[in-house]
């Protein structure tokens, strides 16, 4: 199977996983990226079973609306039953690196509000130690150089993702060469740097379930 087919398989598995949760008042949190896009397309086949969605990016909101699925402002819903999203890396404790698509802040907000976070990924994303994938850090534009200097002190090599402006009007630094042995501590350390909006470590609030697409089928890791 190609990587694309593995992503399709986990998107279908995610819909199967959440089907028992869908009721007429259920709100589904929806992530961002190529795997999440496949999930959206599969979810659309069941749009009559639930109330609507909260999206983690403008791009996903547009795709959902294109399918005729309602998209709510997070401030107008009281709870999100389940959140489904991809990842750039996961370890076996379901600590994640996210933000390759620059949607990390809204993704982290939606994850925080959700009862259950289902991560969907192909097997290339499962790693022993996080950090081969450069860690995205969203920053207030005027703080970019200052935050970069502070990230160097933490042992990383930050690179400005030129030309990218997030849905929140901010910039992204991609931090290379971090070997992230303690994701919870590093997540907090980076978030303490003034000017950081958030960083792409999802460790304080990891995924609850990882549906991993492998050549021998979709594996469920909890
Ligand atoms: C976007 C993300 C995505 O979930 C992550 O980049 C994975 O993307 P893909 O499913 O395209 O491999 O965090 O900000």
PDB file of C-alpha atoms and ligand atoms in Angstrom:
ATOM      1  CA  UNK A   1       0.000   0.000   0.000  1.00  0.00           C
ATOM      2  CA  UNK A   2       1.166   3.521  -0.714  1.00  0.00           C
ATOM      3  CA  UNK A   3       1.301   6.181   2.002  1.00  0.00           C
ATOM      4  CA  UNK A   4      -1.825   7.699   0.484  1.00  0.00           C
ATOM      5  CA  UNK A   5      -3.672   4.371   0.713  1.00  0.00           C
ATOM      6  CA  UNK A   6      -2.588   3.991   4.351  1.00  0.00           C
ATOM      7  CA  UNK A   7      -4.001   7.451   5.079  1.00  0.00           C
ATOM      8  CA  UNK A   8      -7.259   6.464   3.384  1.00  0.00           C
ATOM      9  CA  UNK A   9      -7.417   3.283   5.488  1.00  0.00           C
ATOM     10  CA  UNK A  10      -7.018   5.186   8.771  1.00  0.00           C
ATOM     11  CA  UNK A  11      -9.572   7.786   7.690  1.00  0.00           C
ATOM     12  CA  UNK A  12     -12.101   5.000   7.156  1.00  0.00           C
ATOM     13  CA  UNK A  13     -11.101   3.368  10.463  1.00  0.00           C
ATOM     14  CA  UNK A  14     -11.617   6.683  12.260  1.00  0.00           C
ATOM     15  CA  UNK A  15     -15.165   6.956  10.958  1.00  0.00           C
ATOM     16  CA  UNK A  16     -15.868   3.384  12.090  1.00  0.00           C
ATOM     17  CA  UNK A  17     -14.378   4.274  15.494  1.00  0.00           C
ATOM     18  CA  UNK A  18     -16.585   7.329  16.026  1.00  0.00           C
ATOM     19  CA  UNK A  19     -19.815   6.014  14.489  1.00  0.00           C
ATOM     20  CA  UNK A  20     -21.137   4.759  17.881  1.00  0.00           C
ATOM     21  CA  UNK A  21     -20.597   8.281  19.302  1.00  0.00           C
ATOM     22  CA  UNK A  22     -22.649  10.098  16.684  1.00  0.00           C
ATOM     23  CA  UNK A  23     -26.045  11.360  17.856  1.00  0.00           C
ATOM     24  CA  UNK A  24     -28.208  14.226  16.697  1.00  0.00           C
ATOM     25  CA  UNK A  25     -26.526  16.685  19.096  1.00  0.00           C
ATOM     26  CA  UNK A  26     -22.932  15.423  18.674  1.00  0.00           C
ATOM     27  CA  UNK A  27     -20.218  17.904  17.718  1.00  0.00           C
ATOM     28  CA  UNK A  28     -17.126  16.427  16.043  1.00  0.00           C
ATOM     29  CA  UNK A  29     -13.762  18.204  16.137  1.00  0.00           C
ATOM     30  CA  UNK A  30     -11.975  18.021  12.814  1.00  0.00           C
ATOM     31  CA  UNK A  31      -8.255  18.439  12.221  1.00  0.00           C
ATOM     32  CA  UNK A  32      -6.113  19.633   9.353  1.00  0.00           C
ATOM     33  CA  UNK A  33      -3.914  18.047   6.701  1.00  0.00           C
ATOM     34  CA  UNK A  34      -4.037  15.393   4.032  1.00  0.00           C
ATOM     35  CA  UNK A  35      -5.093  12.595   6.409  1.00  0.00           C
ATOM     36  CA  UNK A  36      -7.747  14.799   8.013  1.00  0.00           C
ATOM     37  CA  UNK A  37      -9.017  15.685   4.525  1.00  0.00           C
ATOM     38  CA  UNK A  38      -9.638  12.011   3.818  1.00  0.00           C
ATOM     39  CA  UNK A  39     -11.427  11.750   7.155  1.00  0.00           C
ATOM     40  CA  UNK A  40     -13.650  14.700   6.214  1.00  0.00           C
ATOM     41  CA  UNK A  41     -14.587  13.040   2.936  1.00  0.00           C
ATOM     42  CA  UNK A  42     -15.496   9.804   4.753  1.00  0.00           C
ATOM     43  CA  UNK A  43     -17.350  11.640   7.529  1.00  0.00           C
ATOM     44  CA  UNK A  44     -19.501  13.368   4.916  1.00  0.00           C
ATOM     45  CA  UNK A  45     -21.144  10.026   4.118  1.00  0.00           C
ATOM     46  CA  UNK A  46     -22.643  10.083   7.639  1.00  0.00           C
ATOM     47  CA  UNK A  47     -23.469  13.782   7.955  1.00  0.00           C
ATOM     48  CA  UNK A  48     -27.123  13.102   8.750  1.00  0.00           C
ATOM     49  CA  UNK A  49     -26.108  11.277  11.979  1.00  0.00           C
ATOM     50  CA  UNK A  50     -24.681  14.234  13.942  1.00  0.00           C
ATOM     51  CA  UNK A  51     -25.163  17.961  14.574  1.00  0.00           C
ATOM     52  CA  UNK A  52     -21.981  19.487  13.145  1.00  0.00           C
ATOM     53  CA  UNK A  53     -18.287  20.158  13.546  1.00  0.00           C
ATOM     54  CA  UNK A  54     -15.669  22.531  14.879  1.00  0.00           C
ATOM     55  CA  UNK A  55     -12.723  22.873  12.496  1.00  0.00           C
ATOM     56  CA  UNK A  56      -9.072  23.435  13.386  1.00  0.00           C
ATOM     57  CA  UNK A  57      -8.373  25.543  10.289  1.00  0.00           C
ATOM     58  CA  UNK A  58     -10.035  27.664   7.646  1.00  0.00           C
ATOM     59  CA  UNK A  59      -9.024  25.049   5.049  1.00  0.00           C
ATOM     60  CA  UNK A  60     -10.817  22.240   6.877  1.00  0.00           C
ATOM     61  CA  UNK A  61     -13.830  24.472   7.509  1.00  0.00           C
ATOM     62  CA  UNK A  62     -14.104  25.119   3.772  1.00  0.00           C
ATOM     63  CA  UNK A  63     -13.848  21.417   2.962  1.00  0.00           C
ATOM     64  CA  UNK A  64     -16.510  20.545   5.538  1.00  0.00           C
ATOM     65  CA  UNK A  65     -18.862  23.238   4.249  1.00  0.00           C
ATOM     66  CA  UNK A  66     -18.271  21.992   0.721  1.00  0.00           C
ATOM     67  CA  UNK A  67     -19.789  18.693   1.849  1.00  0.00           C
ATOM     68  CA  UNK A  68     -22.741  20.495   3.442  1.00  0.00           C
ATOM     69  CA  UNK A  69     -21.535  19.725   6.980  1.00  0.00           C
ATOM     70  CA  UNK A  70     -22.256  22.517   9.501  1.00  0.00           C
ATOM     71  CA  UNK A  71     -19.150  24.180  11.007  1.00  0.00           C
ATOM     72  CA  UNK A  72     -19.612  25.965  14.332  1.00  0.00           C
ATOM     73  CA  UNK A  73     -17.539  28.614  16.063  1.00  0.00           C
ATOM     74  CA  UNK A  74     -15.967  26.943  19.091  1.00  0.00           C
ATOM     75  CA  UNK A  75     -17.432  29.653  21.334  1.00  0.00           C
ATOM     76  CA  UNK A  76     -20.937  28.592  20.411  1.00  0.00           C
ATOM     77  CA  UNK A  77     -20.618  24.925  21.433  1.00  0.00           C
ATOM     78  CA  UNK A  78     -20.442  23.564  24.964  1.00  0.00           C
ATOM     79  CA  UNK A  79     -18.533  20.353  24.267  1.00  0.00           C
ATOM     80  CA  UNK A  80     -16.815  18.380  21.545  1.00  0.00           C
ATOM     81  CA  UNK A  81     -17.419  14.648  21.842  1.00  0.00           C
ATOM     82  CA  UNK A  82     -14.446  13.541  19.767  1.00  0.00           C
ATOM     83  CA  UNK A  83     -11.599  15.160  17.835  1.00  0.00           C
ATOM     84  CA  UNK A  84      -9.975  13.431  14.855  1.00  0.00           C
ATOM     85  CA  UNK A  85      -6.690  14.702  13.446  1.00  0.00           C
ATOM     86  CA  UNK A  86      -3.415  13.607  11.908  1.00  0.00           C
ATOM     87  CA  UNK A  87       0.122  14.107  13.212  1.00  0.00           C
ATOM     88  CA  UNK A  88       3.654  14.596  11.975  1.00  0.00           C
ATOM     89  CA  UNK A  89       5.107  12.249  14.603  1.00  0.00           C
ATOM     90  CA  UNK A  90       3.854  10.137  17.496  1.00  0.00           C
ATOM     91  CA  UNK A  91       5.710   8.169  20.143  1.00  0.00           C
ATOM     92  CA  UNK A  92       4.246   5.083  21.816  1.00  0.00           C
ATOM     93  CA  UNK A  93       2.784   7.222  24.602  1.00  0.00           C
ATOM     94  CA  UNK A  94       0.792   9.136  21.977  1.00  0.00           C
ATOM     95  CA  UNK A  95       2.734  12.340  22.568  1.00  0.00           C
ATOM     96  CA  UNK A  96       2.652  14.059  19.197  1.00  0.00           C
ATOM     97  CA  UNK A  97       4.400  16.606  17.054  1.00  0.00           C
ATOM     98  CA  UNK A  98       1.860  18.533  14.991  1.00  0.00           C
ATOM     99  CA  UNK A  99       1.813  21.720  12.966  1.00  0.00           C
ATOM    100  CA  UNK A 100       3.343  20.683   9.677  1.00  0.00           C
ATOM    101  CA  UNK A 101       0.307  22.354   8.137  1.00  0.00           C
ATOM    102  CA  UNK A 102       0.689  25.431  10.396  1.00  0.00           C
ATOM    103  CA  UNK A 103      -2.639  24.809  12.170  1.00  0.00           C
ATOM    104  CA  UNK A 104      -1.125  23.806  15.525  1.00  0.00           C
ATOM    105  CA  UNK A 105      -2.692  26.453  17.744  1.00  0.00           C
ATOM    106  CA  UNK A 106      -6.271  25.850  16.678  1.00  0.00           C
ATOM    107  CA  UNK A 107      -5.580  22.103  16.717  1.00  0.00           C
ATOM    108  CA  UNK A 108      -4.374  22.334  20.300  1.00  0.00           C
ATOM    109  CA  UNK A 109      -7.407  24.374  21.319  1.00  0.00           C
ATOM    110  CA  UNK A 110      -9.846  21.917  19.747  1.00  0.00           C
ATOM    111  CA  UNK A 111      -7.960  18.969  21.284  1.00  0.00           C
ATOM    112  CA  UNK A 112      -8.126  20.626  24.713  1.00  0.00           C
ATOM    113  CA  UNK A 113     -11.910  20.998  24.424  1.00  0.00           C
ATOM    114  CA  UNK A 114     -12.526  17.438  23.281  1.00  0.00           C
ATOM    115  CA  UNK A 115     -13.513  14.464  25.400  1.00  0.00           C
ATOM    116  CA  UNK A 116     -11.520  12.094  23.179  1.00  0.00           C
ATOM    117  CA  UNK A 117      -8.679  12.756  20.735  1.00  0.00           C
ATOM    118  CA  UNK A 118      -8.305  10.163  17.990  1.00  0.00           C
ATOM    119  CA  UNK A 119      -5.055  10.542  16.062  1.00  0.00           C
ATOM    120  CA  UNK A 120      -4.876   9.059  12.566  1.00  0.00           C
ATOM    121  CA  UNK A 121      -1.554   8.450  10.856  1.00  0.00           C
ATOM    122  CA  UNK A 122       0.348   6.156   8.571  1.00  0.00           C
ATOM    123  CA  UNK A 123       3.114   4.024  10.065  1.00  0.00           C
ATOM    124  CA  UNK A 124       5.897   6.393   8.987  1.00  0.00           C
ATOM    125  CA  UNK A 125       4.768   8.764  11.749  1.00  0.00           C
ATOM    126  CA  UNK A 126       5.424   6.396  14.680  1.00  0.00           C
ATOM    127  CA  UNK A 127       8.872   7.052  16.185  1.00  0.00           C
ATOM    128  CA  UNK A 128      10.799   6.032  19.289  1.00  0.00           C
ATOM    129  CA  UNK A 129      11.905   9.582  20.170  1.00  0.00           C
ATOM    130  CA  UNK A 130      10.176  12.707  18.890  1.00  0.00           C
ATOM    131  CA  UNK A 131      12.198  15.337  17.077  1.00  0.00           C
ATOM    132  CA  UNK A 132      13.305  14.099  13.661  1.00  0.00           C
ATOM    133  CA  UNK A 133      10.404  16.150  12.334  1.00  0.00           C
ATOM    134  CA  UNK A 134      11.227  19.822  13.041  1.00  0.00           C
ATOM    135  CA  UNK A 135       9.044  21.115  15.864  1.00  0.00           C
ATOM    136  CA  UNK A 136       6.721  23.935  14.696  1.00  0.00           C
ATOM    137  CA  UNK A 137       6.404  26.919  17.027  1.00  0.00           C
ATOM    138  CA  UNK A 138       3.814  29.619  16.277  1.00  0.00           C
ATOM    139  CA  UNK A 139       4.999  33.087  17.276  1.00  0.00           C
ATOM    140  CA  UNK A 140       3.710  36.643  17.367  1.00  0.00           C
ATOM    141  CA  UNK A 141       5.488  38.205  14.344  1.00  0.00           C
ATOM    142  CA  UNK A 142       7.413  40.926  16.253  1.00  0.00           C
ATOM    143  CA  UNK A 143       8.833  38.312  18.663  1.00  0.00           C
ATOM    144  CA  UNK A 144      10.214  35.996  15.986  1.00  0.00           C
ATOM    145  CA  UNK A 145      13.934  36.751  16.353  1.00  0.00           C
ATOM    146  CA  UNK A 146      13.791  36.879  20.152  1.00  0.00           C
ATOM    147  CA  UNK A 147      11.966  33.538  20.338  1.00  0.00           C
ATOM    148  CA  UNK A 148      14.466  32.034  17.889  1.00  0.00           C
ATOM    149  CA  UNK A 149      17.380  33.045  20.163  1.00  0.00           C
ATOM    150  CA  UNK A 150      15.630  31.489  23.171  1.00  0.00           C
ATOM    151  CA  UNK A 151      15.020  28.262  21.219  1.00  0.00           C
ATOM    152  CA  UNK A 152      18.749  28.053  20.421  1.00  0.00           C
ATOM    153  CA  UNK A 153      19.387  28.164  24.197  1.00  0.00           C
ATOM    154  CA  UNK A 154      17.140  25.090  24.490  1.00  0.00           C
ATOM    155  CA  UNK A 155      19.363  23.249  22.009  1.00  0.00           C
ATOM    156  CA  UNK A 156      17.323  23.662  18.828  1.00  0.00           C
ATOM    157  CA  UNK A 157      18.022  25.168  15.424  1.00  0.00           C
ATOM    158  CA  UNK A 158      14.999  27.296  14.522  1.00  0.00           C
ATOM    159  CA  UNK A 159      14.226  28.140  10.907  1.00  0.00           C
ATOM    160  CA  UNK A 160      11.655  30.764   9.888  1.00  0.00           C
ATOM    161  CA  UNK A 161       8.954  29.187   7.666  1.00  0.00           C
ATOM    162  CA  UNK A 162       9.049  32.022   5.150  1.00  0.00           C
ATOM    163  CA  UNK A 163       5.884  33.071   3.364  1.00  0.00           C
ATOM    164  CA  UNK A 164       3.567  31.313   5.828  1.00  0.00           C
ATOM    165  CA  UNK A 165       1.043  33.317   7.850  1.00  0.00           C
ATOM    166  CA  UNK A 166      -1.172  31.230  10.101  1.00  0.00           C
ATOM    167  CA  UNK A 167      -4.960  31.520  10.372  1.00  0.00           C
ATOM    168  CA  UNK A 168      -4.202  33.607  13.490  1.00  0.00           C
ATOM    169  CA  UNK A 169      -1.978  36.077  11.596  1.00  0.00           C
ATOM    170  CA  UNK A 170       1.204  34.701  13.157  1.00  0.00           C
ATOM    171  CA  UNK A 171       4.497  33.200  11.974  1.00  0.00           C
ATOM    172  CA  UNK A 172       6.048  29.732  12.311  1.00  0.00           C
ATOM    173  CA  UNK A 173       9.542  28.732  13.405  1.00  0.00           C
ATOM    174  CA  UNK A 174      10.480  25.104  12.641  1.00  0.00           C
ATOM    175  CA  UNK A 175      12.952  23.861  15.227  1.00  0.00           C
ATOM    176  CA  UNK A 176      15.456  21.277  13.957  1.00  0.00           C
ATOM    177  CA  UNK A 177      17.782  18.963  15.859  1.00  0.00           C
ATOM    178  CA  UNK A 178      15.764  18.505  19.027  1.00  0.00           C
ATOM    179  CA  UNK A 179      15.890  15.051  20.567  1.00  0.00           C
ATOM    180  CA  UNK A 180      12.742  15.249  22.642  1.00  0.00           C
ATOM    181  CA  UNK A 181      13.146  12.785  25.500  1.00  0.00           C
ATOM    182  CA  UNK A 182      10.806  14.674  27.867  1.00  0.00           C
ATOM    183  CA  UNK A 183       7.997  16.080  25.699  1.00  0.00           C
ATOM    184  CA  UNK A 184       5.850  17.383  28.583  1.00  0.00           C
ATOM    185  CA  UNK A 185       8.685  19.466  30.047  1.00  0.00           C
ATOM    186  CA  UNK A 186       9.795  20.826  26.674  1.00  0.00           C
ATOM    187  CA  UNK A 187       6.220  21.726  25.735  1.00  0.00           C
ATOM    188  CA  UNK A 188       5.937  23.825  28.894  1.00  0.00           C
ATOM    189  CA  UNK A 189       9.399  25.373  28.518  1.00  0.00           C
ATOM    190  CA  UNK A 190       8.719  26.564  24.983  1.00  0.00           C
ATOM    191  CA  UNK A 191       5.270  27.854  25.872  1.00  0.00           C
ATOM    192  CA  UNK A 192       6.905  29.959  28.623  1.00  0.00           C
ATOM    193  CA  UNK A 193       8.931  31.994  26.115  1.00  0.00           C
ATOM    194  CA  UNK A 194       7.308  35.395  25.694  1.00  0.00           C
ATOM    195  CA  UNK A 195       5.974  35.758  22.160  1.00  0.00           C
ATOM    196  CA  UNK A 196       5.225  32.071  21.665  1.00  0.00           C
ATOM    197  CA  UNK A 197       1.580  31.448  20.853  1.00  0.00           C
ATOM    198  CA  UNK A 198       1.954  27.693  21.134  1.00  0.00           C
ATOM    199  CA  UNK A 199       4.228  24.882  20.053  1.00  0.00           C
ATOM    200  CA  UNK A 200       3.502  21.693  18.169  1.00  0.00           C
ATOM    201  CA  UNK A 201       4.143  19.286  21.034  1.00  0.00           C
ATOM    202  CA  UNK A 202       0.914  17.622  22.096  1.00  0.00           C
ATOM    203  CA  UNK A 203       2.191  15.973  25.272  1.00  0.00           C
ATOM    204  CA  UNK A 204       0.366  17.644  28.162  1.00  0.00           C
ATOM    205  CA  UNK A 205      -2.772  16.617  26.287  1.00  0.00           C
ATOM    206  CA  UNK A 206      -1.739  13.592  24.192  1.00  0.00           C
ATOM    207  CA  UNK A 207      -4.014  11.643  21.901  1.00  0.00           C
ATOM    208  CA  UNK A 208      -6.241   9.042  23.570  1.00  0.00           C
ATOM    209  CA  UNK A 209      -6.113   6.637  20.643  1.00  0.00           C
ATOM    210  CA  UNK A 210      -3.768   6.288  17.679  1.00  0.00           C
ATOM    211  CA  UNK A 211      -5.147   4.569  14.598  1.00  0.00           C
ATOM    212  CA  UNK A 212      -1.992   3.643  12.711  1.00  0.00           C
ATOM    213  CA  UNK A 213      -2.098   2.563   9.096  1.00  0.00           C
ATOM    214  CA  UNK A 214       0.356  -0.298   8.482  1.00  0.00           C
ATOM    215  CA  UNK A 215       0.939  -2.780   5.681  1.00  0.00           C
ATOM    216  CA  UNK A 216      -0.767  -5.422   7.826  1.00  0.00           C
ATOM    217  CA  UNK A 217      -3.858  -3.339   8.570  1.00  0.00           C
ATOM    218  CA  UNK A 218      -4.911  -0.498  10.862  1.00  0.00           C
ATOM    219  CA  UNK A 219      -3.525  -0.915  14.377  1.00  0.00           C
ATOM    220  CA  UNK A 220      -5.179   0.656  17.399  1.00  0.00           C
ATOM    221  CA  UNK A 221      -2.708   1.968  19.999  1.00  0.00           C
ATOM    222  CA  UNK A 222      -3.997   3.311  23.320  1.00  0.00           C
TER     223      UNK A 222
HETATM  224  C1  LIG B   1      -1.379  20.303  10.510  1.00  0.00           C
HETATM  225  C2  LIG B   1      -1.027  19.053  11.217  1.00  0.00           C
HETATM  226  C3  LIG B   1      -1.260  17.771  10.494  1.00  0.00           C
HETATM  227  O1  LIG B   1      -2.052  16.949  11.268  1.00  0.00           O
HETATM  228  C4  LIG B   1       0.064  17.096  10.250  1.00  0.00           C
HETATM  229  O2  LIG B   1       0.923  18.001   9.566  1.00  0.00           O
HETATM  230  C5  LIG B   1      -0.085  15.808   9.450  1.00  0.00           C
HETATM  231  O3  LIG B   1      -0.444  16.108   8.143  1.00  0.00           O
HETATM  232  P1  LIG B   1      -0.726  14.985   7.056  1.00  0.00           P
HETATM  233  O4  LIG B   1      -1.967  14.269   7.469  1.00  0.00           O
HETATM  234  O5  LIG B   1      -0.899  15.794   5.785  1.00  0.00           O
HETATM  235  O6  LIG B   1       0.473  14.082   6.981  1.00  0.00           O
HETATM  236  O7  LIG B   1      -0.581  19.028  12.330  1.00  0.00           O
HETATM  237  O8  LIG B   1      -1.000  21.428  11.242  1.00  0.00           O
END
